[in-house]
Amino acid sequence: MYQTILTVLENGIFTITINRPDKLNALNAMVLTELEQAVDEVHNNPEVRSAIITGSGPKAFVAGADISEFVGLDKDAAMVLAKRGQDIYFKIENSKKPIVAAVNGFALGGGCELAMACHFRLCSENAKFGQPEVNLGLIPGYGGTQRLTHLVGKGKSMELQMTAHIVDANEALQLGLVNHVTTAESLLERTKDILTIIQSKAPIAVGKVIECVNVAVVSDSAYTNGKSGFDKEIEAFGECFGTEDMKEGTTAFMEKRKANFKGR
Ligand code: COA
């Protein structure tokens, strides 16, 4: 049983809620550990088809890494912490099942980085995004310098990180940080509607989209094992042809009926 997160599995959608509302869901060591375990459940539980990450309470998605745990960390310990955060976020980003952030308030520092590690983001009208680490004499450490740049472009990324500017929901939409803005009340339902559409598609093909888009976004050895995005796409395209679902999908098209995908 988790102590700092809540999980619910319903209709194949696994909702992970970071649950420290009195601390605006700040990520302490226990939250990170439990978040990793929950992401492992997404990977390993065949009943889970997709996931949502959100925050508890009306104010925050996640207001950052728990700053109180930074006290007394030296360079080596800070590097260990950043590596740990990055590894967990890579697990999210490299999940073959879609993981979407439903951002319901502050998504600052490690919270913004968590949202950016998800495959895409929806947010409520009261959402606020930012990488305010320079206010603390820090920089983002959980992948934010990279992922913000991929999402909004180099110039905006530089400005946002250097000024610590907090971005509201409409600006986030304009920047491409989020795909949709909803009312707070409809955020989870809208996110689930999109995941329900995705869950009706061929699971292996959806997983390959994630793999290929990750490579397109950044040709980095963390993703590619030295391959280019185009090489990766050719390989993944070929692999789809070895699946039952590809045969089912193409056959169903030709027979003018709905495909029945099995994830094989
Ligand atoms: N780490 C640890 N505790 C945090 C936190 C964080 N990142 N963000 C918020 N909290 C705690 C506050 O210390 C406070 O705890 P307390 O009630 O025991 O004093 C509680 O959460 C509520 O936050 P508070 O600051 O009172 O709310 P607010 O509405 O006045 O301000 C924020 C909200 C988000 C603007 C403000 O909390 C903030 O700036 N947080 C830090 C954001 C940040 O720099 N994140 C990057 C970290 S690397």
PDB file of C-alpha atoms and ligand atoms in Angstrom, residues 20-27 59-60 62-70 106 108-111 113 130-133 135-136 138-140, ligand 1:
ATOM      1  CA  ARG A  20       0.666  15.406  -0.174  1.00  0.00           C
ATOM      2  CA  PRO A  21      -1.736  18.321  -0.606  1.00  0.00           C
ATOM      3  CA  ASP A  22      -0.571  20.124   2.547  1.00  0.00           C
ATOM      4  CA  LYS A  23       2.882  20.405   0.916  1.00  0.00           C
ATOM      5  CA  LEU A  24       1.437  21.074  -2.544  1.00  0.00           C
ATOM      6  CA  ASN A  25       2.421  17.497  -3.476  1.00  0.00           C
ATOM      7  CA  ALA A  26       6.159  18.266  -3.324  1.00  0.00           C
ATOM      8  CA  LEU A  27       8.280  15.284  -4.298  1.00  0.00           C
ATOM      9  CA  LYS A  59      -4.027  23.928  -5.741  1.00  0.00           C
ATOM     10  CA  ALA A  60      -1.203  21.828  -7.072  1.00  0.00           C
ATOM     11  CA  VAL A  62       3.343  19.056  -7.937  1.00  0.00           C
ATOM     12  CA  ALA A  63       5.058  22.215  -6.608  1.00  0.00           C
ATOM     13  CA  GLY A  64       8.527  20.763  -7.139  1.00  0.00           C
ATOM     14  CA  ALA A  65      11.088  18.589  -5.500  1.00  0.00           C
ATOM     15  CA  ASP A  66      10.787  18.822  -1.729  1.00  0.00           C
ATOM     16  CA  ILE A  67      13.105  21.730  -1.045  1.00  0.00           C
ATOM     17  CA  SER A  68      13.416  20.709   2.622  1.00  0.00           C
ATOM     18  CA  GLU A  69      15.316  17.600   1.512  1.00  0.00           C
ATOM     19  CA  PHE A  70      17.909  19.723  -0.316  1.00  0.00           C
ATOM     20  CA  PHE A 106       1.077  24.382  -9.750  1.00  0.00           C
ATOM     21  CA  LEU A 108       6.808  23.893 -10.755  1.00  0.00           C
ATOM     22  CA  GLY A 109      10.382  22.619 -10.815  1.00  0.00           C
ATOM     23  CA  GLY A 110      10.311  18.832 -10.532  1.00  0.00           C
ATOM     24  CA  GLY A 111       6.537  19.024 -11.028  1.00  0.00           C
ATOM     25  CA  GLU A 113       9.576  18.210 -15.227  1.00  0.00           C
ATOM     26  CA  GLY A 130       7.547  26.965 -14.390  1.00  0.00           C
ATOM     27  CA  GLN A 131      11.146  26.085 -13.757  1.00  0.00           C
ATOM     28  CA  PRO A 132      11.865  28.523 -10.931  1.00  0.00           C
ATOM     29  CA  GLU A 133      15.078  26.819  -9.786  1.00  0.00           C
ATOM     30  CA  ASN A 135      15.332  31.506  -7.653  1.00  0.00           C
ATOM     31  CA  LEU A 136      17.005  28.931  -5.396  1.00  0.00           C
ATOM     32  CA  LEU A 138      19.704  25.879  -8.818  1.00  0.00           C
ATOM     33  CA  ILE A 139      18.842  24.587 -12.230  1.00  0.00           C
ATOM     34  CA  PRO A 140      16.327  21.893 -13.139  1.00  0.00           C
TER      35      PRO A 140
HETATM   36  N1  COA B   1       9.151  21.771  -1.303  1.00  0.00           N
HETATM   37  C1  COA B   1       8.775  21.668  -0.028  1.00  0.00           C
HETATM   38  N2  COA B   1       7.668  22.232   0.474  1.00  0.00           N
HETATM   39  C2  COA B   1       6.899  22.941  -0.371  1.00  0.00           C
HETATM   40  C3  COA B   1       7.219  23.100  -1.730  1.00  0.00           C
HETATM   41  C4  COA B   1       8.410  22.478  -2.188  1.00  0.00           C
HETATM   42  N3  COA B   1       8.783  22.550  -3.469  1.00  0.00           N
HETATM   43  N4  COA B   1       6.279  23.864  -2.317  1.00  0.00           N
HETATM   44  C5  COA B   1       5.378  24.164  -1.351  1.00  0.00           C
HETATM   45  N5  COA B   1       5.756  23.603  -0.185  1.00  0.00           N
HETATM   46  C6  COA B   1       5.066  23.694   1.119  1.00  0.00           C
HETATM   47  C7  COA B   1       5.253  25.056   1.780  1.00  0.00           C
HETATM   48  O1  COA B   1       6.478  25.088   2.452  1.00  0.00           O
HETATM   49  C8  COA B   1       4.069  25.082   2.706  1.00  0.00           C
HETATM   50  O2  COA B   1       4.346  24.265   3.810  1.00  0.00           O
HETATM   51  P1  COA B   1       3.918  24.762   5.301  1.00  0.00           P
HETATM   52  O3  COA B   1       2.419  24.921   5.246  1.00  0.00           O
HETATM   53  O4  COA B   1       4.371  23.663   6.207  1.00  0.00           O
HETATM   54  O5  COA B   1       4.606  26.056   5.490  1.00  0.00           O
HETATM   55  C9  COA B   1       2.986  24.384   1.904  1.00  0.00           C
HETATM   56  O6  COA B   1       3.675  23.593   0.921  1.00  0.00           O
HETATM   57  C10 COA B   1       2.052  25.321   1.178  1.00  0.00           C
HETATM   58  O7  COA B   1       2.831  26.211   0.384  1.00  0.00           O
HETATM   59  P2  COA B   1       2.753  27.805   0.468  1.00  0.00           P
HETATM   60  O8  COA B   1       4.046  28.360   0.009  1.00  0.00           O
HETATM   61  O9  COA B   1       2.260  28.213   1.813  1.00  0.00           O
HETATM   62  O10 COA B   1       1.608  28.094  -0.616  1.00  0.00           O
HETATM   63  P3  COA B   1       1.405  29.429  -1.457  1.00  0.00           P
HETATM   64  O11 COA B   1       0.084  29.281  -2.130  1.00  0.00           O
HETATM   65  O12 COA B   1       1.650  30.633  -0.632  1.00  0.00           O
HETATM   66  O13 COA B   1       2.575  29.405  -2.580  1.00  0.00           O
HETATM   67  C11 COA B   1       3.934  28.381  -4.270  1.00  0.00           C
HETATM   68  C12 COA B   1       2.575  28.405  -3.556  1.00  0.00           C
HETATM   69  C13 COA B   1       3.907  27.182  -5.225  1.00  0.00           C
HETATM   70  C14 COA B   1       4.135  29.670  -5.085  1.00  0.00           C
HETATM   71  C15 COA B   1       5.070  28.250  -3.249  1.00  0.00           C
HETATM   72  O14 COA B   1       4.759  27.156  -2.366  1.00  0.00           O
HETATM   73  C16 COA B   1       6.416  27.953  -3.857  1.00  0.00           C
HETATM   74  O15 COA B   1       7.043  28.868  -4.392  1.00  0.00           O
HETATM   75  N6  COA B   1       6.899  26.686  -3.771  1.00  0.00           N
HETATM   76  C17 COA B   1       8.183  26.313  -4.242  1.00  0.00           C
HETATM   77  C18 COA B   1       8.199  26.208  -5.743  1.00  0.00           C
HETATM   78  C19 COA B   1       9.596  25.870  -6.253  1.00  0.00           C
HETATM   79  O16 COA B   1      10.523  26.638  -6.160  1.00  0.00           O
HETATM   80  N7  COA B   1       9.724  24.669  -6.814  1.00  0.00           N
HETATM   81  C20 COA B   1      10.954  24.216  -7.362  1.00  0.00           C
HETATM   82  C21 COA B   1      11.701  23.440  -6.359  1.00  0.00           C
HETATM   83  S1  COA B   1      13.240  22.860  -7.018  1.00  0.00           S
END
